[in-house]
Tab-separated table of C-alpha atoms and ligand atoms in Angstrom:
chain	number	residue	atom	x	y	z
K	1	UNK	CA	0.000	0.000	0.000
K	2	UNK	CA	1.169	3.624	-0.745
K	3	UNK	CA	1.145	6.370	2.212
K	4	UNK	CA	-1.941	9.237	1.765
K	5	UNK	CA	-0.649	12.213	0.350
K	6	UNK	CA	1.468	14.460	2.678
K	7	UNK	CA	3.508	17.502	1.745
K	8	UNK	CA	7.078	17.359	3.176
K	9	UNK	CA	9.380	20.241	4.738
K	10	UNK	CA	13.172	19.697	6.280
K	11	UNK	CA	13.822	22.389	8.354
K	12	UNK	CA	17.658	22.760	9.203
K	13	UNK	CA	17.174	23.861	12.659
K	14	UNK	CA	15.097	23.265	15.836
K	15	UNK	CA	13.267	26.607	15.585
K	16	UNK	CA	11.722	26.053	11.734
K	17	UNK	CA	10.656	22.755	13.012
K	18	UNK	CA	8.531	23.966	15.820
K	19	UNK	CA	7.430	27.000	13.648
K	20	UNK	CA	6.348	24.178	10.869
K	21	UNK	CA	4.547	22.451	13.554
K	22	UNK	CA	2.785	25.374	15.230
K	23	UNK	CA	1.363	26.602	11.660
K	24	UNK	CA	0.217	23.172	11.132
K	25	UNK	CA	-1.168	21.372	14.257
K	26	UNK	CA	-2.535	18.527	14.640
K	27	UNK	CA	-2.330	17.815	10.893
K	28	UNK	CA	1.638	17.513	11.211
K	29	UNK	CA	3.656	14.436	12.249
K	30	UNK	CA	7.677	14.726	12.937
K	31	UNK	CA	9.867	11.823	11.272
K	32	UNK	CA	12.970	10.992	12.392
K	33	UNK	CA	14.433	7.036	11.708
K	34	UNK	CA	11.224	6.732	9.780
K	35	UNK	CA	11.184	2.798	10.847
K	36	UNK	CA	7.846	2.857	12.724
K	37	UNK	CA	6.153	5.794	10.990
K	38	UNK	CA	7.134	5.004	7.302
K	39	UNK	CA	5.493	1.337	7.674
K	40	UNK	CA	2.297	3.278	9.652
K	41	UNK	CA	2.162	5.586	6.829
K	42	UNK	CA	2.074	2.807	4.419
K	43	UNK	CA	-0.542	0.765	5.925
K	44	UNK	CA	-2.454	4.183	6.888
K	45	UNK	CA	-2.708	3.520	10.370
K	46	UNK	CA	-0.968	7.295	9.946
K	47	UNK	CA	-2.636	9.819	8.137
K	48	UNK	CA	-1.148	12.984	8.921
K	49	UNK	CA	-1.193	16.211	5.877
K	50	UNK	CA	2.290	17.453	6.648
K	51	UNK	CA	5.179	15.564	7.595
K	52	UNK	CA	8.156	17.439	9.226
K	53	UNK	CA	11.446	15.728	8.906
K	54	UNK	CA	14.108	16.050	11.398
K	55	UNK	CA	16.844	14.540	9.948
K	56	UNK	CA	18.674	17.798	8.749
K	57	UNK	CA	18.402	19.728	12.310
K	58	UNK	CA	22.552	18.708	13.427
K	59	UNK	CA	21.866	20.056	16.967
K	60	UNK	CA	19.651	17.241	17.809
K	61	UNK	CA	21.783	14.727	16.731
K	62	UNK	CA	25.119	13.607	18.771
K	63	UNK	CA	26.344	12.342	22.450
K	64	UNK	CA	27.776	15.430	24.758
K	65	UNK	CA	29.645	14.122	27.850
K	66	UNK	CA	28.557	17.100	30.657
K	67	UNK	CA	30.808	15.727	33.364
K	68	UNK	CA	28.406	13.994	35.612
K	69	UNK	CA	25.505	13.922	32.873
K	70	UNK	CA	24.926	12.261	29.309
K	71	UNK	CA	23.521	14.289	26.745
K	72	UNK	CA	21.634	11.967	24.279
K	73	UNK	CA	20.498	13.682	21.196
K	74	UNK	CA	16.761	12.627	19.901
K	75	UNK	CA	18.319	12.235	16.226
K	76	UNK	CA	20.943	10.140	17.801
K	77	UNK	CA	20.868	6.948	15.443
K	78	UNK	CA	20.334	3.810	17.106
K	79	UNK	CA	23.569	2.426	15.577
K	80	UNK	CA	25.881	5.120	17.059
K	81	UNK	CA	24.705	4.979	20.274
K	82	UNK	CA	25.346	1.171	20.109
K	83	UNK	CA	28.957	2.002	18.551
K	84	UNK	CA	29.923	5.016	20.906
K	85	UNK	CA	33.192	4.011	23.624
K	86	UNK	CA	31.351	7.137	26.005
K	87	UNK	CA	28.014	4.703	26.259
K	88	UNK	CA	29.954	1.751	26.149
K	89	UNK	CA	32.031	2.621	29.192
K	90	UNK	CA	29.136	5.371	31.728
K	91	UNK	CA	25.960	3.658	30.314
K	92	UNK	CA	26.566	-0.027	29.185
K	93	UNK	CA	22.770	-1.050	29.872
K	94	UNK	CA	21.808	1.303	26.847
K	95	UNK	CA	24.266	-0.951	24.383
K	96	UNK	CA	22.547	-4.029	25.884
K	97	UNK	CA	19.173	-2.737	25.135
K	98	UNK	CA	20.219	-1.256	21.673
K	99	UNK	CA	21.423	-4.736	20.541
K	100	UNK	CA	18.337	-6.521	20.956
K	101	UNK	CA	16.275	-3.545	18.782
K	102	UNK	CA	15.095	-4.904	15.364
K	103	UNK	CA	18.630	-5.220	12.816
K	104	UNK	CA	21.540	-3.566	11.740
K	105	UNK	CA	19.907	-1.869	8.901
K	106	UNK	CA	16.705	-0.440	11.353
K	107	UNK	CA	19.418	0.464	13.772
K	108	UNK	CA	21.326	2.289	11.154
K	109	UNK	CA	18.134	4.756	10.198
K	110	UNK	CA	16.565	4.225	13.699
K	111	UNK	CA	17.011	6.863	16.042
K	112	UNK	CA	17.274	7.250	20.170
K	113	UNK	CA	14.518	9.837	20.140
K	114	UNK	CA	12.176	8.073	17.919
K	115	UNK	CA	12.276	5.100	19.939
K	116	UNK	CA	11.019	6.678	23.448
K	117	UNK	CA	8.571	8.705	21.415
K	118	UNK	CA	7.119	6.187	19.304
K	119	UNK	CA	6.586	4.018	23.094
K	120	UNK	CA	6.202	0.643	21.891
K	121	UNK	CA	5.165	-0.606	25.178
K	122	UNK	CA	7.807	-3.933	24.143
K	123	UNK	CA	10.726	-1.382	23.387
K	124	UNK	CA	13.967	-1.582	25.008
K	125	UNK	CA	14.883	2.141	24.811
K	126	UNK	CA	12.157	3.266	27.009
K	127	UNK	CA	12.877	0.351	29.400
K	128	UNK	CA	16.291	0.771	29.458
K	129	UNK	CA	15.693	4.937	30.083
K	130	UNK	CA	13.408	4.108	32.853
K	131	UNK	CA	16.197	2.204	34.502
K	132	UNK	CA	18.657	5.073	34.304
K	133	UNK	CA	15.704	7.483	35.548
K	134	UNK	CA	16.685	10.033	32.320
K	135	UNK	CA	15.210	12.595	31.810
K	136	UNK	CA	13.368	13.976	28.460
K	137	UNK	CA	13.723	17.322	27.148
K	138	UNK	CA	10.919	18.834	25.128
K	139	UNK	CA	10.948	21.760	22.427
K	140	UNK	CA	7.800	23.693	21.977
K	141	UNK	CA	6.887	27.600	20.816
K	142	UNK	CA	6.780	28.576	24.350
K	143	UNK	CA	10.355	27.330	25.798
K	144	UNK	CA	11.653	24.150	26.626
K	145	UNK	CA	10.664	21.721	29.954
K	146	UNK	CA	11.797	18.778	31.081
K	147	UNK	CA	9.954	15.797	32.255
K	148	UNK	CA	10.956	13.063	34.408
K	149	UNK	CA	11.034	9.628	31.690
K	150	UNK	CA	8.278	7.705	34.777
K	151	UNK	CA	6.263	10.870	33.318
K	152	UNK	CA	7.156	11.011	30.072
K	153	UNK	CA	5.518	6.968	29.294
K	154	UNK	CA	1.509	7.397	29.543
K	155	UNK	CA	0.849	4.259	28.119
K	156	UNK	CA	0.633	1.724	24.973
K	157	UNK	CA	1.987	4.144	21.961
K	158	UNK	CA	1.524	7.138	24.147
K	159	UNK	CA	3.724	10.118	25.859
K	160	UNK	CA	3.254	13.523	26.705
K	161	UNK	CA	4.681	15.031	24.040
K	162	UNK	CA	2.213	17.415	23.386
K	163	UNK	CA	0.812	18.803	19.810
K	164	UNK	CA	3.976	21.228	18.728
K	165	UNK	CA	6.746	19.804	21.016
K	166	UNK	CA	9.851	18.047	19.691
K	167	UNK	CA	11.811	15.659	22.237
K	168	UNK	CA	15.375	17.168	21.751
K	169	UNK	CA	17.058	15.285	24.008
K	170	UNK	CA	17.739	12.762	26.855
K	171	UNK	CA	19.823	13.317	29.918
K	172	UNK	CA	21.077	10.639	31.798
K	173	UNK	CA	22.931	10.649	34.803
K	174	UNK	CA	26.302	8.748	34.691
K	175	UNK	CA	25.739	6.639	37.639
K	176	UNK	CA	28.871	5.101	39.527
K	177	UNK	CA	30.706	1.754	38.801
K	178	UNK	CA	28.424	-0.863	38.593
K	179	UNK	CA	26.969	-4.225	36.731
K	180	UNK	CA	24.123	-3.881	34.326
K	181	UNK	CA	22.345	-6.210	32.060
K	182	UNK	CA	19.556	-6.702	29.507
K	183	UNK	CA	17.558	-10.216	29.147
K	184	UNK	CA	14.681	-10.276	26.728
K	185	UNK	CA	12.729	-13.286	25.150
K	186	UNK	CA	11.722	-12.478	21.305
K	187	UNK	CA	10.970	-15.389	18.968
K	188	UNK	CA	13.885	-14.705	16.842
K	189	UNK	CA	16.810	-11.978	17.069
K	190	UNK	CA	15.445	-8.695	15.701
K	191	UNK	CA	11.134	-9.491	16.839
K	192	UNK	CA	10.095	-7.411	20.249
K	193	UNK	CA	10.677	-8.725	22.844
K	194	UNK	CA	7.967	-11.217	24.487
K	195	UNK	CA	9.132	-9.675	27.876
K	196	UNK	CA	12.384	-8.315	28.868
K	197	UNK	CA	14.435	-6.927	32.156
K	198	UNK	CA	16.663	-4.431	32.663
K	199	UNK	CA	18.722	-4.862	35.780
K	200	UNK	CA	21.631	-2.278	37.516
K	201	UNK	CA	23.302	-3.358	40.689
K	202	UNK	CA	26.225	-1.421	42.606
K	203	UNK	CA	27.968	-3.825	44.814
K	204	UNK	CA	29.292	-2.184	48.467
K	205	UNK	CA	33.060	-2.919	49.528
K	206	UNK	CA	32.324	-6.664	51.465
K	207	UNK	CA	30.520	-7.300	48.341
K	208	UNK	CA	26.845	-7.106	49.376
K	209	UNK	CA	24.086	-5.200	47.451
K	210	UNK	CA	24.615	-1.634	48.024
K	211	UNK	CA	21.485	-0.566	45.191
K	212	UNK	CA	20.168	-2.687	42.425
K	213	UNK	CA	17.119	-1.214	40.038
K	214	UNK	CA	15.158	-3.506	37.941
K	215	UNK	CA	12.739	-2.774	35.023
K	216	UNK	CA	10.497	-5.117	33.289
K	217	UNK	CA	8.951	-4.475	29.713
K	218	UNK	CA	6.383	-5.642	27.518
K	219	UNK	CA	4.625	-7.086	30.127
K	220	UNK	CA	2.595	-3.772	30.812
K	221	UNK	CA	1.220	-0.981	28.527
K	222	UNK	CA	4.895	1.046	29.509
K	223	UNK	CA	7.975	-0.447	31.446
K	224	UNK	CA	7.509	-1.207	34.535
K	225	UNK	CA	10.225	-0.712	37.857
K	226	UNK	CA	10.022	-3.211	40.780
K	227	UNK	CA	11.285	-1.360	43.697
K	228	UNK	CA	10.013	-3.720	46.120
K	229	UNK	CA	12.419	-6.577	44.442
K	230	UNK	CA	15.584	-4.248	44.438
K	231	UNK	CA	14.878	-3.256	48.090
K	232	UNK	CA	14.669	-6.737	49.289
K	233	UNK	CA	18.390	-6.938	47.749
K	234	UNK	CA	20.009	-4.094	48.765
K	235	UNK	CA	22.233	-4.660	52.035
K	236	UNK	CA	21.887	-8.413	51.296
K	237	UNK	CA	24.433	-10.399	49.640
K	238	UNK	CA	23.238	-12.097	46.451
K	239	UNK	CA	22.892	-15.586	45.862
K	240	UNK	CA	20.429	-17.279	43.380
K	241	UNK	CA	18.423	-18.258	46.833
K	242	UNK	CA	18.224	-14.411	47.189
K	243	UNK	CA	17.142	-13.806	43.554
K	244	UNK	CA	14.352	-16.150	43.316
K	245	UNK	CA	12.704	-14.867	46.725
K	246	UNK	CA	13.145	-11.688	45.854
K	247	UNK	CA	11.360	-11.606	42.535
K	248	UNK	CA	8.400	-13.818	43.522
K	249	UNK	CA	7.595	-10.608	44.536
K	250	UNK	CA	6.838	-9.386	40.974
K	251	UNK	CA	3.000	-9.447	40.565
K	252	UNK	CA	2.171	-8.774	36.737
K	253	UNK	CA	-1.675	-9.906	37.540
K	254	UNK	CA	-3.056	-6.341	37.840
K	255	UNK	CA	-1.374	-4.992	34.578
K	256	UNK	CA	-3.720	-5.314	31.496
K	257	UNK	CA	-1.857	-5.365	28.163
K	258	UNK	CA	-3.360	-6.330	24.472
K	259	UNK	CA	-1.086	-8.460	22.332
K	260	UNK	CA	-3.054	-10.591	20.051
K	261	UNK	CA	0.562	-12.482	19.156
K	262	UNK	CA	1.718	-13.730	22.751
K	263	UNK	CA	-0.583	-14.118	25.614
K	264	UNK	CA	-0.599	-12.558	28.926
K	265	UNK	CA	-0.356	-15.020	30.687
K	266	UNK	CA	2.810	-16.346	28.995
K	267	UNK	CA	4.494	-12.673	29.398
K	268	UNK	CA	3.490	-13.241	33.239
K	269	UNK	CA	5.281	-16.101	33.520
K	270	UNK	CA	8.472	-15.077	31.957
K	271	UNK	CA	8.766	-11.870	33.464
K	272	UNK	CA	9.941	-13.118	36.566
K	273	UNK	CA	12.144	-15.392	35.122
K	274	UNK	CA	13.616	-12.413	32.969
K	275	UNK	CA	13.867	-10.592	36.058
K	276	UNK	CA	16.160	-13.236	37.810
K	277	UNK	CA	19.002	-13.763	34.922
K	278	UNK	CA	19.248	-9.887	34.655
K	279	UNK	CA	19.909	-9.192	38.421
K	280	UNK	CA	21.914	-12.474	38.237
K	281	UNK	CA	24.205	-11.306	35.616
K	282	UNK	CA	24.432	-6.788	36.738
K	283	UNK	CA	25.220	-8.783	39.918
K	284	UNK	CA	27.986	-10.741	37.886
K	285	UNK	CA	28.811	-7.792	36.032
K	286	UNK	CA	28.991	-5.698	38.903
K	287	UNK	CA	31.573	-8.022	40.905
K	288	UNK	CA	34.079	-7.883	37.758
K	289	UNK	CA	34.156	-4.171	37.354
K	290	UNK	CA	35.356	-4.312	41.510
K	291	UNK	CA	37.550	-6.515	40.769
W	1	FAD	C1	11.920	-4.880	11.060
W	1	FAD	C2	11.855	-3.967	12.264
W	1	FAD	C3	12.104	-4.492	13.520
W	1	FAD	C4	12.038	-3.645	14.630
W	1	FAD	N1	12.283	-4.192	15.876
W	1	FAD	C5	12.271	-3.381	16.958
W	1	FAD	C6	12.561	-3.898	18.253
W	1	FAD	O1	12.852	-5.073	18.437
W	1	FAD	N2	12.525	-3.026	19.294
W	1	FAD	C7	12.211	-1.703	19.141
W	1	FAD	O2	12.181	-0.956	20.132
W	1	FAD	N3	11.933	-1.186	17.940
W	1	FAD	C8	11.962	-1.988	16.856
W	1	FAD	N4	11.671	-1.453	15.627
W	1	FAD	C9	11.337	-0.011	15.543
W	1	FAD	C10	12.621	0.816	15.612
W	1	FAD	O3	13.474	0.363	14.584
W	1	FAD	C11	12.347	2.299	15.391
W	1	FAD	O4	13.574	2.900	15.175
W	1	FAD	C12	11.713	3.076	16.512
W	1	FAD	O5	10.517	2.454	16.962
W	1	FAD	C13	11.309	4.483	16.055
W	1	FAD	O6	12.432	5.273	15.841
W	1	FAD	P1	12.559	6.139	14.531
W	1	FAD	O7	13.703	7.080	14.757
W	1	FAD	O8	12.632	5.248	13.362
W	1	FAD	O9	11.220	7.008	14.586
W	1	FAD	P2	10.086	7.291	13.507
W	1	FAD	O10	9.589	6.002	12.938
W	1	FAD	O11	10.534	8.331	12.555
W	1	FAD	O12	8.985	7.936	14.462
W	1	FAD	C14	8.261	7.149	15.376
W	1	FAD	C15	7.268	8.045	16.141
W	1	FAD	O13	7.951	8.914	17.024
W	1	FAD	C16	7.686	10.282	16.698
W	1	FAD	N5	8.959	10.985	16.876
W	1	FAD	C17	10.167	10.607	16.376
W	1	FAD	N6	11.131	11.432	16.795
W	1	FAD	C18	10.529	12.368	17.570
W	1	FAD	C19	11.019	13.494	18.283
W	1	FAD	N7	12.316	13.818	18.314
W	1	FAD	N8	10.126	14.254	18.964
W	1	FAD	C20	8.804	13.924	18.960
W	1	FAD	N9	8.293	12.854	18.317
W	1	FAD	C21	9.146	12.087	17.620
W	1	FAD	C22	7.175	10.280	15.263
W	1	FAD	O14	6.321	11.370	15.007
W	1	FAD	C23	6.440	8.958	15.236
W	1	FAD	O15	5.181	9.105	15.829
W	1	FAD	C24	11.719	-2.270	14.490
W	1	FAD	C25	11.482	-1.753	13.215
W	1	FAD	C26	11.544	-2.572	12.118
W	1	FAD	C27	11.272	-1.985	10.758
């Protein structure tokens, strides 16, 4: 199927784009990556008149190191973020969510921004940004705000980004040394994820649990984090005894969540299990990077 007719504008910088967007309202759609709206617009689950494309802005693409803070521009593709040493070293649970989303080729176009803002409730990005508690920075006529990420996810395909705002960018705070880790079930390397867990765990100097965060997707209309589970950990020290106590205390039953391809039930059941091998190997993880 072909897309509806749209007319098409690139501005080159943050301020034309919001301009576009004000003139146009709710008739205008940003692209970035283009690899969840171009397949929308083809099946016509999009419609919109005016499509503004963000790919030639430069300021809202690129990685800024701020000291203690990550700068994450939206227009970041998916595939630099994956190949950057600065990730790789102050925010390795982003590389280990990256690598599980769809392929090479969707990672190359793909962007960081588009991701959170497209929130595919079985997404890793927004999983992974929940677990890092970033924070999203929005663009509109009137200024700029930022918004906590736990406030930023509303629900299945759904964020605050309101009509006229542009997510610029994502900060994240560079947390201290610690072991991280991404588990996800899919039915084959590139599908979403059936259910996944993101896991971060700082270890204190006897080697106990000094903090641990865990965040479980796709299970959920928008990741979900499991406090309860990371504050039966913390103080303890780990064993798999520990582990599997601690996340029986995941209850998924109260979370509705349509997926016509993979039952509920079935995500229930895994998410746990998810849940366990992530805080089993940030726990791992977290022991090396002591040692
Ligand atoms: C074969 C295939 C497999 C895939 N597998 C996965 C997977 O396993 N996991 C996964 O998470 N994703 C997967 N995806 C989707 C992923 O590749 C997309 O990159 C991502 O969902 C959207 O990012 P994008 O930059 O392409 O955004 P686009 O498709 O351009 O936009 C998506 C939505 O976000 C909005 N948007 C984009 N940028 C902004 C911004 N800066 N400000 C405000 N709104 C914005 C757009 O208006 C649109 O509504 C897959 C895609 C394909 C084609």
């Amino acid at each position: 199927m072909k897309p509806a007719p749209f007319d098409y504008h690139a501005p080159e910088t943050i301020q034309g784009a919001l301009e576009l967007l004000d003139r146009h309202g709710s008739d205008a759609r940003v692209i970035a990556g283009g690899q969840s709206l171009v397949p929308m617009l083809a099946l016509r689950l999009a419609r919109p008149e005016v499509l503004v494309d963000l790919n030639r802005i430069p300021e809202l693409a690129g990685i800024r190191d701020c000291g203690g803070t990550i700068r994450i521009g939206a227009m970041t593709r998916q595939a630099h973020a994956l190949a950057s040493p600065l990730l790789r070293d102050r925010l390795p649970l982003l590389g280990y969510g990256l690598y599980n989303v769809g392929h090479p080729p969707t990672r190359a176009r793909g962007t960081i921004g588009g991701s959170v803002s497209h929130a595919d409730p079985a997404a890793e990005t927004p999983a992974v940004m929940l677990a890092y508690d970033a924070r999203m920075v929005l663009a509109g006529k009137s200024g700029t705000r930022t918004v906590d990420v736990a406030d930023f996810m509303l629900g299945t395909f759904e964020t605050c980004i309101e009509e006229g705002e542009i997510l610029t960018e994502i900060v994240v705070d560079v947390p201290p040394a610690e072991g991280t880790a991404f588990v996800e079930l899919s039915r084959r390397k590139g599908d979403f994820a059936m259910a996944s867990a993101a896991a971060r765990m700082r270890l204190n100097e006897d080697g106990a649990c000094a903090s641990a965060r865990l965040v479980i997707g796709a299970v959920a209309p928008v990741p979900l984090r499991f406090d309860a589970v990371t504050d039966a950990l913390t103080g303890q020290v780990v064993t798999e005894g520990l582990l599997r106590e601690a996340v029986s205390l995941i209850d998924l039953e109260r979370f509705e969540f349509d997926n016509p391809d993979i039952s509920l039930a079935y995500r229930r059941h895994i998410g746990p299990v998810l849940a366990r091998r992530a805080l089993m190997q940030a726990f791992e993880r977290a022991g090396e990077r002591r040692s």
